[in-house]
PDB file of C-alpha atoms in Angstrom:
ATOM      1  CA  MET A   1      21.448 -56.101 149.259  1.00  0.00           C
ATOM      2  CA  ASP A   2      23.668 -58.925 150.519  1.00  0.00           C
ATOM      3  CA  THR A   3      25.189 -58.788 153.974  1.00  0.00           C
ATOM      4  CA  GLN A   4      27.656 -61.288 155.393  1.00  0.00           C
ATOM      5  CA  ASN A   5      26.859 -62.462 158.891  1.00  0.00           C
ATOM      6  CA  SER A   6      29.760 -61.586 161.145  1.00  0.00           C
ATOM      7  CA  LEU A   7      29.231 -64.604 163.417  1.00  0.00           C
ATOM      8  CA  GLU A   8      30.638 -67.186 160.996  1.00  0.00           C
ATOM      9  CA  ARG A   9      31.575 -67.377 157.342  1.00  0.00           C
ATOM     10  CA  SER A  10      29.382 -69.931 155.674  1.00  0.00           C
ATOM     11  CA  SER A  11      27.636 -70.717 152.412  1.00  0.00           C
ATOM     12  CA  PHE A  12      24.562 -68.957 153.775  1.00  0.00           C
ATOM     13  CA  VAL A  13      24.442 -65.184 153.723  1.00  0.00           C
ATOM     14  CA  TRP A  14      21.645 -62.806 154.504  1.00  0.00           C
ATOM     15  CA  ASN A  15      20.039 -61.818 151.219  1.00  0.00           C
ATOM     16  CA  ALA A  16      16.869 -59.712 151.105  1.00  0.00           C
ATOM     17  CA  GLY A  17      15.517 -61.369 147.953  1.00  0.00           C
ATOM     18  CA  GLY A  18      16.082 -64.898 149.219  1.00  0.00           C
ATOM     19  CA  TRP A  19      14.814 -64.144 152.703  1.00  0.00           C
ATOM     20  CA  PHE A  20      11.651 -62.246 151.830  1.00  0.00           C
ATOM     21  CA  GLY A  21      10.998 -64.490 148.834  1.00  0.00           C
ATOM     22  CA  SER A  22      10.970 -67.510 151.153  1.00  0.00           C
ATOM     23  CA  GLN A  23       8.948 -65.710 153.776  1.00  0.00           C
ATOM     24  CA  VAL A  24       6.268 -64.259 151.518  1.00  0.00           C
ATOM     25  CA  GLY A  25       6.293 -67.224 149.142  1.00  0.00           C
ATOM     26  CA  GLY A  26       5.643 -69.596 152.021  1.00  0.00           C
ATOM     27  CA  SER A  27       2.850 -67.513 153.510  1.00  0.00           C
ATOM     28  CA  VAL A  28       0.992 -65.660 150.735  1.00  0.00           C
ATOM     29  CA  TRP A  29      -1.473 -68.532 150.351  1.00  0.00           C
ATOM     30  CA  MET A  30      -2.569 -67.885 153.953  1.00  0.00           C
ATOM     31  CA  LEU A  31      -3.521 -64.327 153.002  1.00  0.00           C
ATOM     32  CA  PHE A  32      -5.648 -65.438 150.043  1.00  0.00           C
ATOM     33  CA  CYS A  33      -7.182 -68.308 152.000  1.00  0.00           C
ATOM     34  CA  GLY A  34      -8.010 -65.970 154.880  1.00  0.00           C
ATOM     35  CA  LEU A  35      -9.562 -63.341 152.627  1.00  0.00           C
ATOM     36  CA  SER A  36     -11.663 -65.930 150.803  1.00  0.00           C
ATOM     37  CA  LEU A  37     -12.905 -67.509 154.052  1.00  0.00           C
ATOM     38  CA  LEU A  38     -13.392 -64.334 156.078  1.00  0.00           C
ATOM     39  CA  PHE A  39     -17.009 -63.761 155.100  1.00  0.00           C
ATOM     40  CA  SER A  40     -18.138 -67.393 154.984  1.00  0.00           C
ATOM     41  CA  ASP A  41     -16.441 -68.448 158.248  1.00  0.00           C
ATOM     42  CA  ALA A  42     -14.866 -65.634 160.236  1.00  0.00           C
ATOM     43  CA  ILE A  43     -12.942 -67.931 162.582  1.00  0.00           C
ATOM     44  CA  SER A  44     -11.202 -69.825 159.780  1.00  0.00           C
ATOM     45  CA  GLY A  45     -10.544 -66.599 157.896  1.00  0.00           C
ATOM     46  CA  LEU A  46      -9.063 -64.927 160.966  1.00  0.00           C
ATOM     47  CA  VAL A  47      -6.883 -67.954 161.734  1.00  0.00           C
ATOM     48  CA  CYS A  48      -5.448 -67.829 158.202  1.00  0.00           C
ATOM     49  CA  LEU A  49      -4.961 -64.055 158.258  1.00  0.00           C
ATOM     50  CA  GLY A  50      -3.476 -64.211 161.750  1.00  0.00           C
ATOM     51  CA  SER A  51      -1.117 -66.964 160.647  1.00  0.00           C
ATOM     52  CA  PHE A  52      -0.016 -64.847 157.691  1.00  0.00           C
ATOM     53  CA  ALA A  53       0.658 -61.945 160.058  1.00  0.00           C
ATOM     54  CA  VAL A  54       2.536 -64.140 162.549  1.00  0.00           C
ATOM     55  CA  ILE A  55       4.793 -65.709 159.906  1.00  0.00           C
ATOM     56  CA  ASN A  56       5.658 -62.337 158.441  1.00  0.00           C
ATOM     57  CA  ALA A  57       6.175 -60.719 161.842  1.00  0.00           C
ATOM     58  CA  ILE A  58       8.530 -63.527 162.874  1.00  0.00           C
ATOM     59  CA  GLY A  59      10.332 -63.325 159.532  1.00  0.00           C
ATOM     60  CA  CYS A  60      10.765 -59.561 159.890  1.00  0.00           C
ATOM     61  CA  TYR A  61      11.980 -60.022 163.460  1.00  0.00           C
ATOM     62  CA  PHE A  62      14.638 -62.482 162.288  1.00  0.00           C
ATOM     63  CA  TRP A  63      15.610 -60.099 159.491  1.00  0.00           C
ATOM     64  CA  GLN A  64      15.960 -57.173 161.899  1.00  0.00           C
ATOM     65  CA  HIS A  65      18.193 -59.276 164.158  1.00  0.00           C
ATOM     66  CA  ARG A  66      20.301 -60.742 161.356  1.00  0.00           C
ATOM     67  CA  GLU A  67      23.507 -59.232 162.771  1.00  0.00           C
ATOM     68  CA  LYS A  68      23.137 -61.532 165.793  1.00  0.00           C
ATOM     69  CA  LEU A  69      21.566 -64.516 164.021  1.00  0.00           C
ATOM     70  CA  ASP A  70      23.369 -66.921 161.733  1.00  0.00           C
ATOM     71  CA  PRO A  71      21.544 -67.038 158.372  1.00  0.00           C
ATOM     72  CA  TYR A  72      21.495 -70.841 158.422  1.00  0.00           C
ATOM     73  CA  VAL A  73      19.783 -70.846 161.814  1.00  0.00           C
ATOM     74  CA  GLY A  74      17.391 -68.128 160.631  1.00  0.00           C
ATOM     75  CA  PHE A  75      16.279 -70.137 157.599  1.00  0.00           C
ATOM     76  CA  GLN A  76      15.865 -73.266 159.736  1.00  0.00           C
ATOM     77  CA  ARG A  77      13.698 -71.366 162.207  1.00  0.00           C
ATOM     78  CA  LEU A  78      11.615 -69.833 159.430  1.00  0.00           C
ATOM     79  CA  PHE A  79      11.050 -73.243 157.784  1.00  0.00           C
ATOM     80  CA  PHE A  80      10.120 -74.818 161.123  1.00  0.00           C
ATOM     81  CA  THR A  81       7.693 -71.994 161.910  1.00  0.00           C
ATOM     82  CA  LEU A  82       6.072 -72.347 158.484  1.00  0.00           C
ATOM     83  CA  ALA A  83       5.647 -76.093 158.984  1.00  0.00           C
ATOM     84  CA  VAL A  84       4.006 -75.614 162.390  1.00  0.00           C
ATOM     85  CA  VAL A  85       1.683 -72.864 161.152  1.00  0.00           C
ATOM     86  CA  CYS A  86       0.680 -74.840 158.036  1.00  0.00           C
ATOM     87  CA  THR A  87      -0.183 -77.781 160.265  1.00  0.00           C
ATOM     88  CA  LEU A  88      -2.219 -75.547 162.590  1.00  0.00           C
ATOM     89  CA  ILE A  89      -4.184 -74.066 159.684  1.00  0.00           C
ATOM     90  CA  SER A  90      -4.859 -77.531 158.274  1.00  0.00           C
ATOM     91  CA  VAL A  91      -6.200 -78.758 161.613  1.00  0.00           C
ATOM     92  CA  VAL A  92      -8.428 -75.684 162.004  1.00  0.00           C
ATOM     93  CA  LEU A  93      -9.811 -75.963 158.471  1.00  0.00           C
ATOM     94  CA  TYR A  94     -10.458 -79.677 158.972  1.00  0.00           C
ATOM     95  CA  ARG A  95     -12.255 -79.061 162.270  1.00  0.00           C
ATOM     96  CA  ARG A  96     -14.341 -76.281 160.724  1.00  0.00           C
ATOM     97  CA  GLY A  97     -15.470 -78.630 157.935  1.00  0.00           C
ATOM     98  CA  PHE A  98     -13.604 -77.066 155.036  1.00  0.00           C
ATOM     99  CA  LEU A  99     -11.385 -80.069 154.375  1.00  0.00           C
ATOM    100  CA  SER A 100     -12.080 -83.761 154.029  1.00  0.00           C
ATOM    101  CA  SER A 101      -9.800 -86.064 155.972  1.00  0.00           C
ATOM    102  CA  ARG A 102      -7.837 -86.900 152.814  1.00  0.00           C
ATOM    103  CA  GLU A 103      -7.270 -83.236 151.959  1.00  0.00           C
ATOM    104  CA  SER A 104      -6.326 -82.337 155.502  1.00  0.00           C
ATOM    105  CA  ILE A 105      -3.791 -85.136 155.720  1.00  0.00           C
ATOM    106  CA  LEU A 106      -2.177 -83.910 152.498  1.00  0.00           C
ATOM    107  CA  LEU A 107      -2.188 -80.300 153.696  1.00  0.00           C
ATOM    108  CA  ILE A 108      -0.592 -81.326 156.976  1.00  0.00           C
ATOM    109  CA  VAL A 109       1.993 -83.687 155.518  1.00  0.00           C
ATOM    110  CA  ILE A 110       3.062 -81.865 152.340  1.00  0.00           C
ATOM    111  CA  PRO A 111       4.077 -78.506 153.896  1.00  0.00           C
ATOM    112  CA  ALA A 112       5.768 -80.228 156.824  1.00  0.00           C
ATOM    113  CA  ALA A 113       7.607 -82.580 154.456  1.00  0.00           C
ATOM    114  CA  LEU A 114       8.577 -79.671 152.196  1.00  0.00           C
ATOM    115  CA  MET A 115       9.923 -77.669 155.120  1.00  0.00           C
ATOM    116  CA  ALA A 116      11.795 -80.727 156.401  1.00  0.00           C
ATOM    117  CA  PHE A 117      13.248 -81.256 152.919  1.00  0.00           C
ATOM    118  CA  LEU A 118      14.350 -77.621 152.702  1.00  0.00           C
ATOM    119  CA  ALA A 119      15.881 -77.814 156.171  1.00  0.00           C
ATOM    120  CA  LEU A 120      17.727 -80.996 155.186  1.00  0.00           C
ATOM    121  CA  GLN A 121      18.882 -79.401 151.951  1.00  0.00           C
ATOM    122  CA  ASN A 122      20.161 -76.369 153.865  1.00  0.00           C
ATOM    123  CA  TRP A 123      21.955 -78.659 156.307  1.00  0.00           C
ATOM    124  CA  ALA A 124      23.622 -80.534 153.438  1.00  0.00           C
ATOM    125  CA  VAL A 125      24.777 -77.311 151.793  1.00  0.00           C
ATOM    126  CA  GLN A 126      26.134 -76.055 155.103  1.00  0.00           C
ATOM    127  CA  ARG A 127      27.874 -79.366 155.818  1.00  0.00           C
ATOM    128  CA  ASN A 128      29.453 -79.550 152.354  1.00  0.00           C
ATOM    129  CA  HIS A 129      30.648 -75.957 152.597  1.00  0.00           C
ATOM    130  CA  ARG A 130      32.475 -76.639 155.872  1.00  0.00           C
ATOM    131  CA  GLN A 131      34.350 -79.649 154.495  1.00  0.00           C
ATOM    132  CA  PRO A 132      37.796 -78.807 153.034  1.00  0.00           C
TER     133      PRO A 132
END
């Protein structure tokens, strides 16, 4: 169900499919990673599962407060949070010996770069929509 944010008309609108697709799509790997690591290394597994829970709790919080939050700002915050959490998980998995330095660098850089790209893309869409 689409809802238009009352704060400002823009090219971004709150859309359940887009919102939860981004949220779950960006975090589901944390669930599978956490479940697969839980019995071999409880700390790493719990960090991944906790990260999955945090991302989805924050995403649901933003969704519940969508009447007060601009959808553009909400997506930017979600992308930023995903980038930070992906980096945290990569550092933990590297420190726990599950990643080589090459893999950990890729896992730190790629999600952060992807989230930065998506944020930039959202900014460009928003900017182009405001121009007459």
